[in-house]
């Protein structure tokens, strides 16, 4: 069930289901972004790096956050637009085989001048299976108000 502006308050935290990142995910991401850096795609090369193995593309992790958040249903049907990704940090490597989950903390909400939408400031955190923060930043969102959702065709 979607959460509209009126359903969201500072301090609320939503946690997504987990997802294990596969080699196919990494290779597919490399193919469609054309980011074929060897640290992601070449196991032998990556073995000689400080990580000792291939790492997942940073933006694949950020993209997975959006998909994992969608799986919660919290913003499905109420989201109007992703407003930006700000102060995003890659704090630890993500490896093929890691299972990641995402938390969304509502920092603040405010109604826009139209009265039909609102801005939700969100802190999004991606964690691995050990609970370590691997990525974090702001992903603010415009959402519908409950009244606007009723009026939508």
mmCIF file with all atom_site columns, N, CA and C in Angstrom, residues 94-153:
data_model
loop_
_atom_site.group_PDB
_atom_site.id
_atom_site.type_symbol
_atom_site.label_atom_id
_atom_site.label_alt_id
_atom_site.label_comp_id
_atom_site.label_asym_id
_atom_site.label_entity_id
_atom_site.label_seq_id
_atom_site.pdbx_PDB_ins_code
_atom_site.Cartn_x
_atom_site.Cartn_y
_atom_site.Cartn_z
_atom_site.occupancy
_atom_site.B_iso_or_equiv
_atom_site.pdbx_formal_charge
_atom_site.auth_seq_id
_atom_site.auth_comp_id
_atom_site.auth_asym_id
_atom_site.auth_atom_id
_atom_site.pdbx_PDB_model_num
ATOM 1   N N  . UNK A 1 94  ? 31.461 -3.721  -2.346  1.00 0.00 ? 94  UNK A N  1
ATOM 2   C CA . UNK A 1 94  ? 30.423 -4.742  -2.458  1.00 0.00 ? 94  UNK A CA 1
ATOM 3   C C  . UNK A 1 94  ? 30.980 -5.794  -3.410  1.00 0.00 ? 94  UNK A C  1
ATOM 4   N N  . UNK A 1 95  ? 30.848 -7.050  -3.020  1.00 0.00 ? 95  UNK A N  1
ATOM 5   C CA . UNK A 1 95  ? 31.401 -8.143  -3.814  1.00 0.00 ? 95  UNK A CA 1
ATOM 6   C C  . UNK A 1 95  ? 30.289 -8.995  -4.410  1.00 0.00 ? 95  UNK A C  1
ATOM 7   N N  . UNK A 1 96  ? 30.618 -9.657  -5.511  1.00 0.00 ? 96  UNK A N  1
ATOM 8   C CA . UNK A 1 96  ? 29.708 -10.642 -6.082  1.00 0.00 ? 96  UNK A CA 1
ATOM 9   C C  . UNK A 1 96  ? 29.442 -11.688 -5.001  1.00 0.00 ? 96  UNK A C  1
ATOM 10  N N  . UNK A 1 97  ? 28.179 -12.010 -4.798  1.00 0.00 ? 97  UNK A N  1
ATOM 11  C CA . UNK A 1 97  ? 27.790 -12.954 -3.757  1.00 0.00 ? 97  UNK A CA 1
ATOM 12  C C  . UNK A 1 97  ? 27.306 -12.286 -2.482  1.00 0.00 ? 97  UNK A C  1
ATOM 13  N N  . UNK A 1 98  ? 27.555 -10.983 -2.333  1.00 0.00 ? 98  UNK A N  1
ATOM 14  C CA . UNK A 1 98  ? 27.029 -10.270 -1.161  1.00 0.00 ? 98  UNK A CA 1
ATOM 15  C C  . UNK A 1 98  ? 25.512 -10.162 -1.260  1.00 0.00 ? 98  UNK A C  1
ATOM 16  N N  . UNK A 1 99  ? 24.870 -10.219 -0.125  1.00 0.00 ? 99  UNK A N  1
ATOM 17  C CA . UNK A 1 99  ? 23.432 -9.975  -0.038  1.00 0.00 ? 99  UNK A CA 1
ATOM 18  C C  . UNK A 1 99  ? 23.245 -8.617  0.610   1.00 0.00 ? 99  UNK A C  1
ATOM 19  N N  . UNK A 1 100 ? 22.581 -7.736  -0.102  1.00 0.00 ? 100 UNK A N  1
ATOM 20  C CA . UNK A 1 100 ? 22.420 -6.362  0.379   1.00 0.00 ? 100 UNK A CA 1
ATOM 21  C C  . UNK A 1 100 ? 20.960 -6.090  0.748   1.00 0.00 ? 100 UNK A C  1
ATOM 22  N N  . UNK A 1 101 ? 20.798 -5.212  1.720   1.00 0.00 ? 101 UNK A N  1
ATOM 23  C CA . UNK A 1 101 ? 19.495 -4.678  2.089   1.00 0.00 ? 101 UNK A CA 1
ATOM 24  C C  . UNK A 1 101 ? 19.643 -3.169  2.179   1.00 0.00 ? 101 UNK A C  1
ATOM 25  N N  . UNK A 1 102 ? 18.523 -2.509  2.165   1.00 0.00 ? 102 UNK A N  1
ATOM 26  C CA . UNK A 1 102 ? 18.518 -1.055  2.150   1.00 0.00 ? 102 UNK A CA 1
ATOM 27  C C  . UNK A 1 102 ? 17.561 -0.560  3.232   1.00 0.00 ? 102 UNK A C  1
ATOM 28  N N  . UNK A 1 103 ? 17.950 0.496   3.910   1.00 0.00 ? 103 UNK A N  1
ATOM 29  C CA . UNK A 1 103 ? 17.025 1.168   4.813   1.00 0.00 ? 103 UNK A CA 1
ATOM 30  C C  . UNK A 1 103 ? 16.783 2.574   4.290   1.00 0.00 ? 103 UNK A C  1
ATOM 31  N N  . UNK A 1 104 ? 15.568 3.042   4.505   1.00 0.00 ? 104 UNK A N  1
ATOM 32  C CA . UNK A 1 104 ? 15.175 4.392   4.124   1.00 0.00 ? 104 UNK A CA 1
ATOM 33  C C  . UNK A 1 104 ? 14.695 5.080   5.393   1.00 0.00 ? 104 UNK A C  1
ATOM 34  N N  . UNK A 1 105 ? 15.401 6.125   5.788   1.00 0.00 ? 105 UNK A N  1
ATOM 35  C CA . UNK A 1 105 ? 14.975 6.908   6.941   1.00 0.00 ? 105 UNK A CA 1
ATOM 36  C C  . UNK A 1 105 ? 14.382 8.219   6.444   1.00 0.00 ? 105 UNK A C  1
ATOM 37  N N  . UNK A 1 106 ? 13.184 8.527   6.890   1.00 0.00 ? 106 UNK A N  1
ATOM 38  C CA . UNK A 1 106 ? 12.551 9.787   6.523   1.00 0.00 ? 106 UNK A CA 1
ATOM 39  C C  . UNK A 1 106 ? 13.163 10.881  7.396   1.00 0.00 ? 106 UNK A C  1
ATOM 40  N N  . UNK A 1 107 ? 13.790 11.859  6.741   1.00 0.00 ? 107 UNK A N  1
ATOM 41  C CA . UNK A 1 107 ? 14.424 12.963  7.464   1.00 0.00 ? 107 UNK A CA 1
ATOM 42  C C  . UNK A 1 107 ? 13.451 14.109  7.696   1.00 0.00 ? 107 UNK A C  1
ATOM 43  N N  . UNK A 1 108 ? 12.655 14.416  6.681   1.00 0.00 ? 108 UNK A N  1
ATOM 44  C CA . UNK A 1 108 ? 11.664 15.483  6.812   1.00 0.00 ? 108 UNK A CA 1
ATOM 45  C C  . UNK A 1 108 ? 10.663 15.378  5.669   1.00 0.00 ? 108 UNK A C  1
ATOM 46  N N  . UNK A 1 109 ? 9.541  16.033  5.850   1.00 0.00 ? 109 UNK A N  1
ATOM 47  C CA . UNK A 1 109 ? 8.529  16.124  4.787   1.00 0.00 ? 109 UNK A CA 1
ATOM 48  C C  . UNK A 1 109 ? 7.997  17.554  4.765   1.00 0.00 ? 109 UNK A C  1
ATOM 49  N N  . UNK A 1 110 ? 7.584  17.984  3.590   1.00 0.00 ? 110 UNK A N  1
ATOM 50  C CA . UNK A 1 110 ? 6.938  19.297  3.474   1.00 0.00 ? 110 UNK A CA 1
ATOM 51  C C  . UNK A 1 110 ? 6.048  19.307  2.239   1.00 0.00 ? 110 UNK A C  1
ATOM 52  N N  . UNK A 1 111 ? 4.959  20.005  2.344   1.00 0.00 ? 111 UNK A N  1
ATOM 53  C CA . UNK A 1 111 ? 4.018  20.142  1.240   1.00 0.00 ? 111 UNK A CA 1
ATOM 54  C C  . UNK A 1 111 ? 4.575  21.172  0.256   1.00 0.00 ? 111 UNK A C  1
ATOM 55  N N  . UNK A 1 112 ? 4.385  20.938  -1.032  1.00 0.00 ? 112 UNK A N  1
ATOM 56  C CA . UNK A 1 112 ? 4.794  21.918  -2.046  1.00 0.00 ? 112 UNK A CA 1
ATOM 57  C C  . UNK A 1 112 ? 3.706  22.987  -2.180  1.00 0.00 ? 112 UNK A C  1
ATOM 58  N N  . UNK A 1 113 ? 4.026  24.048  -2.896  1.00 0.00 ? 113 UNK A N  1
ATOM 59  C CA . UNK A 1 113 ? 3.084  25.163  -3.043  1.00 0.00 ? 113 UNK A CA 1
ATOM 60  C C  . UNK A 1 113 ? 1.809  24.755  -3.785  1.00 0.00 ? 113 UNK A C  1
ATOM 61  N N  . UNK A 1 114 ? 1.875  23.717  -4.595  1.00 0.00 ? 114 UNK A N  1
ATOM 62  C CA . UNK A 1 114 ? 0.670  23.257  -5.305  1.00 0.00 ? 114 UNK A CA 1
ATOM 63  C C  . UNK A 1 114 ? -0.351 22.634  -4.362  1.00 0.00 ? 114 UNK A C  1
ATOM 64  N N  . UNK A 1 115 ? 0.137  22.127  -3.235  1.00 0.00 ? 115 UNK A N  1
ATOM 65  C CA . UNK A 1 115 ? -0.736 21.440  -2.293  1.00 0.00 ? 115 UNK A CA 1
ATOM 66  C C  . UNK A 1 115 ? -1.056 20.015  -2.682  1.00 0.00 ? 115 UNK A C  1
ATOM 67  N N  . UNK A 1 116 ? -0.675 19.604  -3.874  1.00 0.00 ? 116 UNK A N  1
ATOM 68  C CA . UNK A 1 116 ? -0.985 18.262  -4.376  1.00 0.00 ? 116 UNK A CA 1
ATOM 69  C C  . UNK A 1 116 ? 0.170  17.275  -4.188  1.00 0.00 ? 116 UNK A C  1
ATOM 70  N N  . UNK A 1 117 ? 1.335  17.810  -3.893  1.00 0.00 ? 117 UNK A N  1
ATOM 71  C CA . UNK A 1 117 ? 2.513  16.969  -3.723  1.00 0.00 ? 117 UNK A CA 1
ATOM 72  C C  . UNK A 1 117 ? 3.311  17.451  -2.514  1.00 0.00 ? 117 UNK A C  1
ATOM 73  N N  . UNK A 1 118 ? 4.265  16.634  -2.141  1.00 0.00 ? 118 UNK A N  1
ATOM 74  C CA . UNK A 1 118 ? 5.167  16.999  -1.064  1.00 0.00 ? 118 UNK A CA 1
ATOM 75  C C  . UNK A 1 118 ? 6.561  16.481  -1.341  1.00 0.00 ? 118 UNK A C  1
ATOM 76  N N  . UNK A 1 119 ? 7.513  17.032  -0.615  1.00 0.00 ? 119 UNK A N  1
ATOM 77  C CA . UNK A 1 119 ? 8.914  16.619  -0.732  1.00 0.00 ? 119 UNK A CA 1
ATOM 78  C C  . UNK A 1 119 ? 9.258  15.783  0.493   1.00 0.00 ? 119 UNK A C  1
ATOM 79  N N  . UNK A 1 120 ? 9.843  14.635  0.242   1.00 0.00 ? 120 UNK A N  1
ATOM 80  C CA . UNK A 1 120 ? 10.278 13.735  1.302   1.00 0.00 ? 120 UNK A CA 1
ATOM 81  C C  . UNK A 1 120 ? 11.798 13.637  1.222   1.00 0.00 ? 120 UNK A C  1
ATOM 82  N N  . UNK A 1 121 ? 12.460 14.142  2.255   1.00 0.00 ? 121 UNK A N  1
ATOM 83  C CA . UNK A 1 121 ? 13.914 14.013  2.327   1.00 0.00 ? 121 UNK A CA 1
ATOM 84  C C  . UNK A 1 121 ? 14.217 12.671  2.972   1.00 0.00 ? 121 UNK A C  1
ATOM 85  N N  . UNK A 1 122 ? 15.048 11.849  2.280   1.00 0.00 ? 122 UNK A N  1
ATOM 86  C CA . UNK A 1 122 ? 15.295 10.480  2.725   1.00 0.00 ? 122 UNK A CA 1
ATOM 87  C C  . UNK A 1 122 ? 16.789 10.183  2.787   1.00 0.00 ? 122 UNK A C  1
ATOM 88  N N  . UNK A 1 123 ? 17.208 9.548   3.864   1.00 0.00 ? 123 UNK A N  1
ATOM 89  C CA . UNK A 1 123 ? 18.559 9.008   3.963   1.00 0.00 ? 123 UNK A CA 1
ATOM 90  C C  . UNK A 1 123 ? 18.459 7.526   3.623   1.00 0.00 ? 123 UNK A C  1
ATOM 91  N N  . UNK A 1 124 ? 19.184 7.132   2.588   1.00 0.00 ? 124 UNK A N  1
ATOM 92  C CA . UNK A 1 124 ? 19.151 5.753   2.106   1.00 0.00 ? 124 UNK A CA 1
ATOM 93  C C  . UNK A 1 124 ? 20.495 5.103   2.425   1.00 0.00 ? 124 UNK A C  1
ATOM 94  N N  . UNK A 1 125 ? 20.432 3.924   3.032   1.00 0.00 ? 125 UNK A N  1
ATOM 95  C CA . UNK A 1 125 ? 21.644 3.217   3.441   1.00 0.00 ? 125 UNK A CA 1
ATOM 96  C C  . UNK A 1 125 ? 21.610 1.796   2.897   1.00 0.00 ? 125 UNK A C  1
ATOM 97  N N  . UNK A 1 126 ? 22.670 1.413   2.196   1.00 0.00 ? 126 UNK A N  1
ATOM 98  C CA . UNK A 1 126 ? 22.822 0.054   1.682   1.00 0.00 ? 126 UNK A CA 1
ATOM 99  C C  . UNK A 1 126 ? 23.796 -0.680  2.595   1.00 0.00 ? 126 UNK A C  1
ATOM 100 N N  . UNK A 1 127 ? 23.384 -1.856  3.059   1.00 0.00 ? 127 UNK A N  1
ATOM 101 C CA . UNK A 1 127 ? 24.227 -2.667  3.948   1.00 0.00 ? 127 UNK A CA 1
ATOM 102 C C  . UNK A 1 127 ? 24.425 -4.053  3.357   1.00 0.00 ? 127 UNK A C  1
ATOM 103 N N  . UNK A 1 128 ? 25.577 -4.647  3.678   1.00 0.00 ? 128 UNK A N  1
ATOM 104 C CA . UNK A 1 128 ? 25.827 -6.025  3.239   1.00 0.00 ? 128 UNK A CA 1
ATOM 105 C C  . UNK A 1 128 ? 25.275 -7.000  4.275   1.00 0.00 ? 128 UNK A C  1
ATOM 106 N N  . UNK A 1 129 ? 25.498 -8.272  4.044   1.00 0.00 ? 129 UNK A N  1
ATOM 107 C CA . UNK A 1 129 ? 24.951 -9.324  4.898   1.00 0.00 ? 129 UNK A CA 1
ATOM 108 C C  . UNK A 1 129 ? 25.512 -9.290  6.315   1.00 0.00 ? 129 UNK A C  1
ATOM 109 N N  . UNK A 1 130 ? 26.603 -8.591  6.540   1.00 0.00 ? 130 UNK A N  1
ATOM 110 C CA . UNK A 1 130 ? 27.173 -8.454  7.879   1.00 0.00 ? 130 UNK A CA 1
ATOM 111 C C  . UNK A 1 130 ? 26.689 -7.180  8.584   1.00 0.00 ? 130 UNK A C  1
ATOM 112 N N  . UNK A 1 131 ? 25.790 -6.453  7.915   1.00 0.00 ? 131 UNK A N  1
ATOM 113 C CA . UNK A 1 131 ? 25.266 -5.221  8.499   1.00 0.00 ? 131 UNK A CA 1
ATOM 114 C C  . UNK A 1 131 ? 26.173 -4.020  8.306   1.00 0.00 ? 131 UNK A C  1
ATOM 115 N N  . UNK A 1 132 ? 27.247 -4.181  7.549   1.00 0.00 ? 132 UNK A N  1
ATOM 116 C CA . UNK A 1 132 ? 28.181 -3.080  7.308   1.00 0.00 ? 132 UNK A CA 1
ATOM 117 C C  . UNK A 1 132 ? 27.590 -2.112  6.287   1.00 0.00 ? 132 UNK A C  1
ATOM 118 N N  . UNK A 1 133 ? 27.695 -0.824  6.559   1.00 0.00 ? 133 UNK A N  1
ATOM 119 C CA . UNK A 1 133 ? 27.247 0.182   5.604   1.00 0.00 ? 133 UNK A CA 1
ATOM 120 C C  . UNK A 1 133 ? 28.232 0.197   4.440   1.00 0.00 ? 133 UNK A C  1
ATOM 121 N N  . UNK A 1 134 ? 27.714 -0.028  3.236   1.00 0.00 ? 134 UNK A N  1
ATOM 122 C CA . UNK A 1 134 ? 28.575 -0.029  2.056   1.00 0.00 ? 134 UNK A CA 1
ATOM 123 C C  . UNK A 1 134 ? 28.328 1.189   1.167   1.00 0.00 ? 134 UNK A C  1
ATOM 124 N N  . UNK A 1 135 ? 27.120 1.758   1.240   1.00 0.00 ? 135 UNK A N  1
ATOM 125 C CA . UNK A 1 135 ? 26.787 2.977   0.508   1.00 0.00 ? 135 UNK A CA 1
ATOM 126 C C  . UNK A 1 135 ? 25.731 3.734   1.300   1.00 0.00 ? 135 UNK A C  1
ATOM 127 N N  . UNK A 1 136 ? 25.768 5.070   1.163   1.00 0.00 ? 136 UNK A N  1
ATOM 128 C CA . UNK A 1 136 ? 24.776 5.856   1.881   1.00 0.00 ? 136 UNK A CA 1
ATOM 129 C C  . UNK A 1 136 ? 24.695 7.250   1.290   1.00 0.00 ? 136 UNK A C  1
ATOM 130 N N  . UNK A 1 137 ? 23.512 7.805   1.308   1.00 0.00 ? 137 UNK A N  1
ATOM 131 C CA . UNK A 1 137 ? 23.322 9.173   0.852   1.00 0.00 ? 137 UNK A CA 1
ATOM 132 C C  . UNK A 1 137 ? 21.856 9.535   0.822   1.00 0.00 ? 137 UNK A C  1
ATOM 133 N N  . UNK A 1 138 ? 21.592 10.700  0.284   1.00 0.00 ? 138 UNK A N  1
ATOM 134 C CA . UNK A 1 138 ? 20.224 11.207  0.208   1.00 0.00 ? 138 UNK A CA 1
ATOM 135 C C  . UNK A 1 138 ? 19.618 10.864  -1.138  1.00 0.00 ? 138 UNK A C  1
ATOM 136 N N  . UNK A 1 139 ? 18.363 10.437  -1.105  1.00 0.00 ? 139 UNK A N  1
ATOM 137 C CA . UNK A 1 139 ? 17.563 10.218  -2.309  1.00 0.00 ? 139 UNK A CA 1
ATOM 138 C C  . UNK A 1 139 ? 16.187 10.822  -2.034  1.00 0.00 ? 139 UNK A C  1
ATOM 139 N N  . UNK A 1 140 ? 16.074 12.126  -2.272  1.00 0.00 ? 140 UNK A N  1
ATOM 140 C CA . UNK A 1 140 ? 14.823 12.820  -1.987  1.00 0.00 ? 140 UNK A CA 1
ATOM 141 C C  . UNK A 1 140 ? 13.798 12.537  -3.072  1.00 0.00 ? 140 UNK A C  1
ATOM 142 N N  . UNK A 1 141 ? 12.528 12.597  -2.673  1.00 0.00 ? 141 UNK A N  1
ATOM 143 C CA . UNK A 1 141 ? 11.443 12.148  -3.527  1.00 0.00 ? 141 UNK A CA 1
ATOM 144 C C  . UNK A 1 141 ? 10.266 13.104  -3.432  1.00 0.00 ? 141 UNK A C  1
ATOM 145 N N  . UNK A 1 142 ? 9.600  13.332  -4.557  1.00 0.00 ? 142 UNK A N  1
ATOM 146 C CA . UNK A 1 142 ? 8.329  14.041  -4.545  1.00 0.00 ? 142 UNK A CA 1
ATOM 147 C C  . UNK A 1 142 ? 7.235  12.979  -4.528  1.00 0.00 ? 142 UNK A C  1
ATOM 148 N N  . UNK A 1 143 ? 6.271  13.144  -3.623  1.00 0.00 ? 143 UNK A N  1
ATOM 149 C CA . UNK A 1 143 ? 5.165  12.196  -3.517  1.00 0.00 ? 143 UNK A CA 1
ATOM 150 C C  . UNK A 1 143 ? 3.839  12.944  -3.567  1.00 0.00 ? 143 UNK A C  1
ATOM 151 N N  . UNK A 1 144 ? 2.800  12.205  -3.895  1.00 0.00 ? 144 UNK A N  1
ATOM 152 C CA . UNK A 1 144 ? 1.450  12.756  -3.909  1.00 0.00 ? 144 UNK A CA 1
ATOM 153 C C  . UNK A 1 144 ? 0.905  12.897  -2.494  1.00 0.00 ? 144 UNK A C  1
ATOM 154 N N  . UNK A 1 145 ? 0.008  13.846  -2.320  1.00 0.00 ? 145 UNK A N  1
ATOM 155 C CA . UNK A 1 145 ? -0.795 13.876  -1.109  1.00 0.00 ? 145 UNK A CA 1
ATOM 156 C C  . UNK A 1 145 ? -1.949 12.891  -1.307  1.00 0.00 ? 145 UNK A C  1
ATOM 157 N N  . UNK A 1 146 ? -2.583 12.525  -0.231  1.00 0.00 ? 146 UNK A N  1
ATOM 158 C CA . UNK A 1 146 ? -3.695 11.582  -0.321  1.00 0.00 ? 146 UNK A CA 1
ATOM 159 C C  . UNK A 1 146 ? -4.814 12.155  -1.186  1.00 0.00 ? 146 UNK A C  1
ATOM 160 N N  . UNK A 1 147 ? -5.145 13.438  -1.011  1.00 0.00 ? 147 UNK A N  1
ATOM 161 C CA . UNK A 1 147 ? -6.210 14.058  -1.820  1.00 0.00 ? 147 UNK A CA 1
ATOM 162 C C  . UNK A 1 147 ? -5.868 14.055  -3.306  1.00 0.00 ? 147 UNK A C  1
ATOM 163 N N  . UNK A 1 148 ? -4.618 14.344  -3.639  1.00 0.00 ? 148 UNK A N  1
ATOM 164 C CA . UNK A 1 148 ? -4.214 14.366  -5.051  1.00 0.00 ? 148 UNK A CA 1
ATOM 165 C C  . UNK A 1 148 ? -4.322 12.961  -5.648  1.00 0.00 ? 148 UNK A C  1
ATOM 166 N N  . UNK A 1 149 ? -3.997 11.951  -4.859  1.00 0.00 ? 149 UNK A N  1
ATOM 167 C CA . UNK A 1 149 ? -4.082 10.578  -5.370  1.00 0.00 ? 149 UNK A CA 1
ATOM 168 C C  . UNK A 1 149 ? -5.528 10.204  -5.692  1.00 0.00 ? 149 UNK A C  1
ATOM 169 N N  . UNK A 1 150 ? -6.439 10.673  -4.886  1.00 0.00 ? 150 UNK A N  1
ATOM 170 C CA . UNK A 1 150 ? -7.863 10.386  -5.129  1.00 0.00 ? 150 UNK A CA 1
ATOM 171 C C  . UNK A 1 150 ? -8.340 11.063  -6.409  1.00 0.00 ? 150 UNK A C  1
ATOM 172 N N  . UNK A 1 151 ? -7.785 12.237  -6.689  1.00 0.00 ? 151 UNK A N  1
ATOM 173 C CA . UNK A 1 151 ? -8.222 13.009  -7.856  1.00 0.00 ? 151 UNK A CA 1
ATOM 174 C C  . UNK A 1 151 ? -7.594 12.523  -9.160  1.00 0.00 ? 151 UNK A C  1
ATOM 175 N N  . UNK A 1 152 ? -6.487 11.762  -9.049  1.00 0.00 ? 152 UNK A N  1
ATOM 176 C CA . UNK A 1 152 ? -5.797 11.291  -10.262 1.00 0.00 ? 152 UNK A CA 1
ATOM 177 C C  . UNK A 1 152 ? -6.723 10.378  -11.055 1.00 0.00 ? 152 UNK A C  1
ATOM 178 N N  . UNK A 1 153 ? -6.704 10.474  -12.396 1.00 0.00 ? 153 UNK A N  1
ATOM 179 C CA . UNK A 1 153 ? -7.562 9.604   -13.223 1.00 0.00 ? 153 UNK A CA 1
ATOM 180 C C  . UNK A 1 153 ? -7.159 8.153   -13.137 1.00 0.00 ? 153 UNK A C  1
#
